[in-house]
Amino acid sequence: MNALTIDMAIQAIILIGVLITAYLTIRFRDLLAAALMSAAMSLLLSLEFYMLHAPDVAIAEAAVGAGVVTAIVVYGIAKTERWEVEP
C-alpha cells in the first residue's frame, strides 16, 4: 500500500467518526452527553482539517469548537435542566 491509500483510509475513518458523533449528538436525551459528543465531533473535524493540510483551521476548530463552545453549552446546561423532556 502506498502512502496515499493509507492517508485516504485514515481520512475515511475520521469522517465515519464524525458522522457517528453527529448522530449521537442528535439522539442523546442527556444534554451533557450531547455536548460532549459535539466536542468530540469538533476534535475529529480539527483532525480532518489537519490531515487536509490546514493546520490554522484545525487549531481554530479545536479551540473554538471543542473548547469555548462546549464550555458555554455546559454552563447553560448547568443553569437549566440536564435532561431533555419528551414532547
mmCIF file of C-alpha atoms in Angstrom:
data_model
loop_
_atom_site.group_PDB
_atom_site.id
_atom_site.type_symbol
_atom_site.label_atom_id
_atom_site.label_comp_id
_atom_site.label_asym_id
_atom_site.label_seq_id
_atom_site.Cartn_x
_atom_site.Cartn_y
_atom_site.Cartn_z
ATOM 1 C CA MET A 1 0.000 0.000 0.000
ATOM 2 C CA ASN A 2 1.276 3.404 -0.796
ATOM 3 C CA ALA A 3 1.085 6.441 1.458
ATOM 4 C CA LEU A 4 -1.838 7.966 -0.431
ATOM 5 C CA THR A 5 -4.038 4.937 0.174
ATOM 6 C CA ILE A 6 -3.216 4.852 3.893
ATOM 7 C CA ASP A 7 -3.929 8.586 4.162
ATOM 8 C CA MET A 8 -7.293 8.162 2.450
ATOM 9 C CA ALA A 9 -8.179 5.252 4.737
ATOM 10 C CA ILE A 10 -7.387 7.316 7.835
ATOM 11 C CA GLN A 11 -9.491 10.192 6.499
ATOM 12 C CA ALA A 12 -12.390 7.829 5.825
ATOM 13 C CA ILE A 13 -12.196 6.505 9.393
ATOM 14 C CA ILE A 14 -12.166 10.053 10.772
ATOM 15 C CA LEU A 15 -15.167 11.048 8.647
ATOM 16 C CA ILE A 16 -17.095 7.969 9.772
ATOM 17 C CA GLY A 17 -16.304 9.003 13.342
ATOM 18 C CA VAL A 18 -17.624 12.499 12.599
ATOM 19 C CA LEU A 19 -20.870 11.030 11.272
ATOM 20 C CA ILE A 20 -21.270 8.735 14.286
ATOM 21 C CA THR A 21 -20.654 11.509 16.808
ATOM 22 C CA ALA A 22 -23.033 13.836 14.943
ATOM 23 C CA TYR A 23 -25.740 11.169 15.039
ATOM 24 C CA LEU A 24 -25.163 10.536 18.749
ATOM 25 C CA THR A 25 -25.295 14.274 19.442
ATOM 26 C CA ILE A 26 -28.777 14.390 17.943
ATOM 27 C CA ARG A 27 -30.054 11.189 19.565
ATOM 28 C CA PHE A 28 -28.922 11.642 23.184
ATOM 29 C CA ARG A 29 -31.557 12.849 25.653
ATOM 30 C CA ASP A 30 -28.865 13.731 28.186
ATOM 31 C CA LEU A 31 -27.830 17.235 27.166
ATOM 32 C CA LEU A 32 -24.424 16.978 28.841
ATOM 33 C CA ALA A 33 -23.623 13.809 26.889
ATOM 34 C CA ALA A 34 -24.800 15.552 23.711
ATOM 35 C CA ALA A 35 -22.486 18.487 24.441
ATOM 36 C CA LEU A 36 -19.554 16.119 24.949
ATOM 37 C CA MET A 37 -20.365 14.312 21.685
ATOM 38 C CA SER A 38 -20.400 17.688 19.955
ATOM 39 C CA ALA A 39 -16.943 18.412 21.386
ATOM 40 C CA ALA A 40 -15.715 15.012 20.178
ATOM 41 C CA MET A 41 -17.086 15.757 16.713
ATOM 42 C CA SER A 42 -15.275 19.085 16.724
ATOM 43 C CA LEU A 43 -11.999 17.407 17.683
ATOM 44 C CA LEU A 44 -12.417 14.872 14.883
ATOM 45 C CA LEU A 45 -13.118 17.700 12.447
ATOM 46 C CA SER A 46 -9.987 19.505 13.575
ATOM 47 C CA LEU A 47 -8.010 16.315 12.980
ATOM 48 C CA GLU A 48 -9.515 16.094 9.493
ATOM 49 C CA PHE A 49 -8.570 19.722 8.777
ATOM 50 C CA TYR A 50 -5.021 18.957 9.880
ATOM 51 C CA MET A 51 -4.876 15.966 7.552
ATOM 52 C CA LEU A 52 -6.086 18.215 4.716
ATOM 53 C CA HIS A 53 -3.032 20.448 5.356
ATOM 54 C CA ALA A 54 -4.935 23.291 7.005
ATOM 55 C CA PRO A 55 -3.328 23.471 10.455
ATOM 56 C CA ASP A 56 -4.538 27.020 11.131
ATOM 57 C CA VAL A 57 -8.155 25.976 10.583
ATOM 58 C CA ALA A 58 -7.572 22.863 12.708
ATOM 59 C CA ILE A 59 -6.280 24.929 15.620
ATOM 60 C CA ALA A 60 -9.193 27.353 15.364
ATOM 61 C CA GLU A 61 -11.724 24.497 15.218
ATOM 62 C CA ALA A 62 -10.185 22.779 18.228
ATOM 63 C CA ALA A 63 -10.029 25.972 20.279
ATOM 64 C CA VAL A 64 -13.431 27.375 19.403
ATOM 65 C CA GLY A 65 -15.477 24.279 18.589
ATOM 66 C CA ALA A 66 -14.227 21.912 21.251
ATOM 67 C CA GLY A 67 -13.183 24.472 23.825
ATOM 68 C CA VAL A 68 -15.190 27.663 24.020
ATOM 69 C CA VAL A 69 -18.499 26.442 22.592
ATOM 70 C CA THR A 70 -18.511 23.334 24.784
ATOM 71 C CA ALA A 71 -17.785 25.413 27.883
ATOM 72 C CA ILE A 72 -20.646 27.801 27.086
ATOM 73 C CA VAL A 73 -23.080 24.940 26.403
ATOM 74 C CA VAL A 74 -22.098 23.106 29.611
ATOM 75 C CA TYR A 75 -22.559 26.339 31.558
ATOM 76 C CA GLY A 76 -26.013 26.738 30.012
ATOM 77 C CA ILE A 77 -26.907 23.149 30.894
ATOM 78 C CA ALA A 78 -25.781 23.749 34.479
ATOM 79 C CA LYS A 79 -28.191 26.694 34.729
ATOM 80 C CA THR A 80 -31.140 24.731 33.286
ATOM 81 C CA GLU A 81 -32.288 21.115 33.136
ATOM 82 C CA ARG A 82 -29.813 18.402 32.188
ATOM 83 C CA TRP A 83 -32.313 16.015 30.616
ATOM 84 C CA GLU A 84 -34.407 16.791 27.573
ATOM 85 C CA VAL A 85 -38.126 16.314 28.213
ATOM 86 C CA GLU A 86 -40.257 14.240 25.875
ATOM 87 C CA PRO A 87 -42.832 16.266 23.917
#
